[in-house]
């Protein structure tokens, strides 16, 4: 369902070539995998490559049985819509839509009827503690509330693979614990959750922890 082989990403800054990720290989089993490491170690680069938001310089990514690294942008977007969800560190909510409409947006793209997508969106907002904020736009919400809307949106299509970049980073401890429980619940069975975190308490709840340093996978903790 999710596998990387020899994944490498290089950028050029003027005359300098920067390696953001170097020869990363891992077969992600079902359940929760945390990715940790210092700033600049390649964590967000890895998520973007695994989810098909960016293409690698070298290596392959398999998502849902398909190689996505050599697909065009539209094809990658189609595979992602059907199989993956993503919680962005910067939220990426649509500013002209309400919280309800933002959560329902992936369902709209998937062709779900309006009544059903609104029902499911309201249910998800209730699960993240924002039932009373459904009609508010992003600029009327706090940073933590926007983060919870983004998490509800990522769960809307019940994706087989969920990527989360610092999903609890803008939340207080109580809200963060509630959201983490929701994400872990989603990853039950054959689903996969891959999350980047600086929070060691969050990482401690993962079955596996991948340690990145200078763009390389340097340690894998498998806690069964």
mmCIF file of C-alpha atoms in Angstrom:
data_model
loop_
_atom_site.group_PDB
_atom_site.id
_atom_site.type_symbol
_atom_site.label_atom_id
_atom_site.label_comp_id
_atom_site.label_asym_id
_atom_site.label_seq_id
_atom_site.Cartn_x
_atom_site.Cartn_y
_atom_site.Cartn_z
ATOM 1 C CA UNK A 1 0.000 0.000 0.000
ATOM 2 C CA UNK A 2 2.842 2.437 0.766
ATOM 3 C CA UNK A 3 6.465 1.768 -0.108
ATOM 4 C CA UNK A 4 9.518 3.895 -0.922
ATOM 5 C CA UNK A 5 12.699 2.646 -2.546
ATOM 6 C CA UNK A 6 15.885 4.706 -2.909
ATOM 7 C CA UNK A 7 13.902 7.927 -2.542
ATOM 8 C CA UNK A 8 16.097 10.985 -3.109
ATOM 9 C CA UNK A 9 15.297 14.679 -3.508
ATOM 10 C CA UNK A 10 17.853 17.334 -4.476
ATOM 11 C CA UNK A 11 17.386 21.058 -4.982
ATOM 12 C CA UNK A 12 19.602 23.718 -6.453
ATOM 13 C CA UNK A 13 20.137 27.061 -4.749
ATOM 14 C CA UNK A 14 22.244 29.033 -7.163
ATOM 15 C CA UNK A 15 25.411 27.021 -7.699
ATOM 16 C CA UNK A 16 24.820 24.850 -4.637
ATOM 17 C CA UNK A 17 23.039 21.480 -4.768
ATOM 18 C CA UNK A 18 21.164 20.574 -1.591
ATOM 19 C CA UNK A 19 20.122 17.006 -0.801
ATOM 20 C CA UNK A 20 16.897 17.174 1.196
ATOM 21 C CA UNK A 21 16.353 13.401 1.219
ATOM 22 C CA UNK A 22 18.980 10.773 0.440
ATOM 23 C CA UNK A 23 18.299 7.151 -0.576
ATOM 24 C CA UNK A 24 15.292 6.579 1.704
ATOM 25 C CA UNK A 25 13.781 3.085 1.570
ATOM 26 C CA UNK A 26 10.980 1.751 3.746
ATOM 27 C CA UNK A 27 7.895 -0.442 3.381
ATOM 28 C CA UNK A 28 5.219 1.099 5.616
ATOM 29 C CA UNK A 29 3.119 -1.558 7.375
ATOM 30 C CA UNK A 30 -0.443 -0.912 8.597
ATOM 31 C CA UNK A 31 -0.764 1.195 11.737
ATOM 32 C CA UNK A 32 1.059 4.269 12.935
ATOM 33 C CA UNK A 33 4.557 5.297 11.827
ATOM 34 C CA UNK A 34 6.088 8.459 13.300
ATOM 35 C CA UNK A 35 8.885 10.347 11.561
ATOM 36 C CA UNK A 36 11.197 12.339 13.821
ATOM 37 C CA UNK A 37 14.412 14.280 13.482
ATOM 38 C CA UNK A 38 15.861 17.781 13.830
ATOM 39 C CA UNK A 39 14.725 20.683 11.670
ATOM 40 C CA UNK A 40 16.029 20.312 8.133
ATOM 41 C CA UNK A 41 16.375 16.537 8.362
ATOM 42 C CA UNK A 42 13.970 15.903 5.461
ATOM 43 C CA UNK A 43 10.756 15.009 7.297
ATOM 44 C CA UNK A 44 8.342 17.257 5.383
ATOM 45 C CA UNK A 45 10.148 16.525 2.105
ATOM 46 C CA UNK A 46 9.543 12.828 2.739
ATOM 47 C CA UNK A 47 5.813 13.325 3.356
ATOM 48 C CA UNK A 48 5.430 15.429 0.224
ATOM 49 C CA UNK A 49 7.121 12.745 -1.871
ATOM 50 C CA UNK A 50 5.159 9.878 -0.338
ATOM 51 C CA UNK A 51 1.875 11.712 -0.924
ATOM 52 C CA UNK A 52 2.783 12.663 -4.481
ATOM 53 C CA UNK A 53 2.812 16.425 -3.958
ATOM 54 C CA UNK A 54 6.363 16.469 -5.273
ATOM 55 C CA UNK A 55 8.399 14.186 -7.538
ATOM 56 C CA UNK A 56 11.710 12.671 -6.442
ATOM 57 C CA UNK A 57 15.054 13.240 -8.096
ATOM 58 C CA UNK A 58 15.564 9.472 -7.901
ATOM 59 C CA UNK A 59 13.795 6.459 -6.431
ATOM 60 C CA UNK A 60 10.235 5.173 -6.444
ATOM 61 C CA UNK A 61 7.042 5.548 -4.430
ATOM 62 C CA UNK A 62 4.233 2.990 -4.505
ATOM 63 C CA UNK A 63 0.844 4.084 -3.187
ATOM 64 C CA UNK A 64 -2.197 1.805 -3.398
ATOM 65 C CA UNK A 65 -0.309 -0.585 -5.653
ATOM 66 C CA UNK A 66 0.666 2.116 -8.153
ATOM 67 C CA UNK A 67 3.978 3.794 -8.814
ATOM 68 C CA UNK A 68 3.185 7.481 -8.431
ATOM 69 C CA UNK A 69 6.672 8.964 -8.805
ATOM 70 C CA UNK A 70 6.500 8.805 -12.607
ATOM 71 C CA UNK A 71 2.862 9.929 -12.963
ATOM 72 C CA UNK A 72 1.831 13.393 -14.117
ATOM 73 C CA UNK A 73 0.401 15.907 -11.653
ATOM 74 C CA UNK A 74 -3.253 15.207 -12.526
ATOM 75 C CA UNK A 75 -2.759 11.451 -12.259
ATOM 76 C CA UNK A 76 -1.046 11.789 -8.888
ATOM 77 C CA UNK A 77 -3.909 13.975 -7.671
ATOM 78 C CA UNK A 78 -6.427 11.335 -8.736
ATOM 79 C CA UNK A 79 -4.579 8.539 -6.903
ATOM 80 C CA UNK A 80 -4.236 10.752 -3.832
ATOM 81 C CA UNK A 81 -7.954 11.672 -3.787
ATOM 82 C CA UNK A 82 -8.969 7.999 -3.819
ATOM 83 C CA UNK A 83 -6.397 6.672 -1.367
ATOM 84 C CA UNK A 84 -4.763 9.324 0.825
ATOM 85 C CA UNK A 85 -5.454 12.218 3.153
ATOM 86 C CA UNK A 86 -3.005 14.922 4.200
ATOM 87 C CA UNK A 87 -2.874 17.244 7.209
ATOM 88 C CA UNK A 88 -0.679 20.186 6.224
ATOM 89 C CA UNK A 89 1.441 22.052 8.753
ATOM 90 C CA UNK A 90 0.082 25.290 7.250
ATOM 91 C CA UNK A 91 -3.531 23.938 7.185
ATOM 92 C CA UNK A 92 -4.231 25.035 3.559
ATOM 93 C CA UNK A 93 -7.903 25.732 4.196
ATOM 94 C CA UNK A 94 -9.834 27.483 1.430
ATOM 95 C CA UNK A 95 -10.417 31.019 2.786
ATOM 96 C CA UNK A 96 -13.765 31.647 1.087
ATOM 97 C CA UNK A 97 -15.364 28.448 2.404
ATOM 98 C CA UNK A 98 -16.835 27.784 5.831
ATOM 99 C CA UNK A 99 -15.434 25.101 8.106
ATOM 100 C CA UNK A 100 -18.247 22.794 6.994
ATOM 101 C CA UNK A 101 -17.549 23.475 3.316
ATOM 102 C CA UNK A 102 -13.803 22.937 3.769
ATOM 103 C CA UNK A 103 -14.377 19.534 5.367
ATOM 104 C CA UNK A 104 -16.928 18.599 2.697
ATOM 105 C CA UNK A 105 -14.682 19.681 -0.191
ATOM 106 C CA UNK A 106 -12.934 16.311 -0.764
ATOM 107 C CA UNK A 107 -16.373 14.663 -0.744
ATOM 108 C CA UNK A 108 -17.519 17.135 -3.397
ATOM 109 C CA UNK A 109 -14.501 16.237 -5.556
ATOM 110 C CA UNK A 110 -15.338 12.552 -5.089
ATOM 111 C CA UNK A 111 -18.904 13.088 -6.331
ATOM 112 C CA UNK A 112 -20.709 12.529 -3.012
ATOM 113 C CA UNK A 113 -24.248 13.986 -2.969
ATOM 114 C CA UNK A 114 -24.652 17.278 -1.126
ATOM 115 C CA UNK A 115 -26.857 16.016 1.714
ATOM 116 C CA UNK A 116 -24.505 13.116 2.459
ATOM 117 C CA UNK A 117 -21.311 15.173 2.300
ATOM 118 C CA UNK A 118 -22.785 17.800 4.637
ATOM 119 C CA UNK A 119 -23.898 15.082 7.058
ATOM 120 C CA UNK A 120 -20.446 13.523 7.101
ATOM 121 C CA UNK A 121 -18.734 16.908 7.400
ATOM 122 C CA UNK A 122 -20.893 17.874 10.402
ATOM 123 C CA UNK A 123 -20.150 14.539 12.042
ATOM 124 C CA UNK A 124 -16.398 15.050 11.610
ATOM 125 C CA UNK A 125 -16.541 18.600 12.957
ATOM 126 C CA UNK A 126 -18.344 17.260 16.005
ATOM 127 C CA UNK A 127 -15.638 14.621 16.475
ATOM 128 C CA UNK A 128 -12.927 17.315 16.540
ATOM 129 C CA UNK A 129 -14.972 19.496 18.907
ATOM 130 C CA UNK A 130 -16.055 22.145 16.387
ATOM 131 C CA UNK A 131 -19.748 21.430 15.880
ATOM 132 C CA UNK A 132 -20.567 25.006 16.866
ATOM 133 C CA UNK A 133 -18.108 26.532 14.378
ATOM 134 C CA UNK A 134 -19.355 24.893 11.185
ATOM 135 C CA UNK A 135 -20.468 28.173 9.567
ATOM 136 C CA UNK A 136 -17.289 30.122 10.357
ATOM 137 C CA UNK A 137 -14.655 30.863 7.730
ATOM 138 C CA UNK A 138 -10.947 30.279 8.434
ATOM 139 C CA UNK A 139 -10.266 33.941 9.292
ATOM 140 C CA UNK A 140 -12.909 33.654 12.027
ATOM 141 C CA UNK A 141 -11.189 30.651 13.613
ATOM 142 C CA UNK A 142 -8.152 30.411 15.852
ATOM 143 C CA UNK A 143 -5.041 28.616 14.655
ATOM 144 C CA UNK A 144 -5.919 25.552 16.719
ATOM 145 C CA UNK A 145 -9.459 25.508 15.347
ATOM 146 C CA UNK A 146 -8.163 25.752 11.787
ATOM 147 C CA UNK A 147 -5.857 22.818 12.485
ATOM 148 C CA UNK A 148 -8.805 20.726 13.672
ATOM 149 C CA UNK A 149 -10.812 21.637 10.569
ATOM 150 C CA UNK A 150 -7.850 20.509 8.447
ATOM 151 C CA UNK A 151 -7.740 17.195 10.311
ATOM 152 C CA UNK A 152 -11.486 16.664 9.845
ATOM 153 C CA UNK A 153 -11.082 17.400 6.118
ATOM 154 C CA UNK A 154 -8.240 14.867 5.836
ATOM 155 C CA UNK A 155 -10.494 12.186 7.346
ATOM 156 C CA UNK A 156 -13.510 12.968 5.159
ATOM 157 C CA UNK A 157 -12.925 10.222 2.586
ATOM 158 C CA UNK A 158 -11.672 7.714 5.185
ATOM 159 C CA UNK A 159 -8.352 7.342 3.363
ATOM 160 C CA UNK A 160 -6.345 4.136 3.438
ATOM 161 C CA UNK A 161 -3.205 6.228 4.051
ATOM 162 C CA UNK A 162 -3.198 9.412 6.104
ATOM 163 C CA UNK A 163 -0.193 11.758 6.172
ATOM 164 C CA UNK A 164 0.061 14.326 8.965
ATOM 165 C CA UNK A 165 2.717 17.029 9.328
ATOM 166 C CA UNK A 166 2.862 18.115 12.993
ATOM 167 C CA UNK A 167 -0.883 17.434 13.484
ATOM 168 C CA UNK A 168 -0.887 18.536 17.135
ATOM 169 C CA UNK A 169 1.641 21.358 16.791
ATOM 170 C CA UNK A 170 -0.872 24.216 17.088
ATOM 171 C CA UNK A 171 -3.103 22.636 19.717
ATOM 172 C CA UNK A 172 -3.136 22.830 23.491
ATOM 173 C CA UNK A 173 -2.515 19.591 25.357
ATOM 174 C CA UNK A 174 -6.202 18.669 25.789
ATOM 175 C CA UNK A 175 -7.160 19.334 22.155
ATOM 176 C CA UNK A 176 -3.955 17.699 20.940
ATOM 177 C CA UNK A 177 -4.686 14.518 22.905
ATOM 178 C CA UNK A 178 -8.226 14.381 21.507
ATOM 179 C CA UNK A 179 -7.035 14.843 17.930
ATOM 180 C CA UNK A 180 -4.257 12.281 18.334
ATOM 181 C CA UNK A 181 -6.764 9.743 19.650
ATOM 182 C CA UNK A 182 -8.912 10.379 16.570
ATOM 183 C CA UNK A 183 -5.961 9.902 14.209
ATOM 184 C CA UNK A 184 -4.849 6.710 15.961
ATOM 185 C CA UNK A 185 -8.393 5.373 15.846
ATOM 186 C CA UNK A 186 -8.464 6.014 12.105
ATOM 187 C CA UNK A 187 -5.254 3.999 11.657
ATOM 188 C CA UNK A 188 -6.800 0.826 13.044
ATOM 189 C CA UNK A 189 -6.950 -2.312 10.911
ATOM 190 C CA UNK A 190 -5.233 -2.095 7.535
ATOM 191 C CA UNK A 191 -5.020 1.701 7.357
ATOM 192 C CA UNK A 192 -1.774 3.586 7.683
ATOM 193 C CA UNK A 193 -0.935 6.832 9.458
ATOM 194 C CA UNK A 194 2.427 8.471 8.755
ATOM 195 C CA UNK A 195 3.014 11.478 10.958
ATOM 196 C CA UNK A 196 5.850 13.942 11.355
ATOM 197 C CA UNK A 197 6.255 15.210 14.887
ATOM 198 C CA UNK A 198 8.682 16.988 17.200
ATOM 199 C CA UNK A 199 6.634 15.843 20.196
ATOM 200 C CA UNK A 200 8.214 12.775 21.778
ATOM 201 C CA UNK A 201 4.952 11.989 23.604
ATOM 202 C CA UNK A 202 3.184 11.803 20.257
ATOM 203 C CA UNK A 203 5.941 9.658 18.761
ATOM 204 C CA UNK A 204 5.766 7.339 21.775
ATOM 205 C CA UNK A 205 2.265 6.277 20.726
ATOM 206 C CA UNK A 206 3.417 5.066 17.304
ATOM 207 C CA UNK A 207 4.168 1.411 16.596
ATOM 208 C CA UNK A 208 7.241 2.466 14.617
ATOM 209 C CA UNK A 209 9.484 5.519 14.748
ATOM 210 C CA UNK A 210 11.735 6.484 11.833
ATOM 211 C CA UNK A 211 14.650 8.751 12.736
ATOM 212 C CA UNK A 212 15.923 11.069 9.996
ATOM 213 C CA UNK A 213 19.132 13.063 10.095
ATOM 214 C CA UNK A 214 20.595 15.115 7.248
ATOM 215 C CA UNK A 215 18.113 13.571 4.840
ATOM 216 C CA UNK A 216 18.953 9.961 5.686
ATOM 217 C CA UNK A 217 17.089 7.265 7.599
ATOM 218 C CA UNK A 218 19.460 6.516 10.460
ATOM 219 C CA UNK A 219 17.336 4.440 12.842
ATOM 220 C CA UNK A 220 14.066 2.479 12.886
ATOM 221 C CA UNK A 221 12.386 1.740 16.205
ATOM 222 C CA UNK A 222 9.842 -1.069 15.872
ATOM 223 C CA UNK A 223 7.716 -1.340 18.980
ATOM 224 C CA UNK A 224 5.483 -4.072 17.635
#
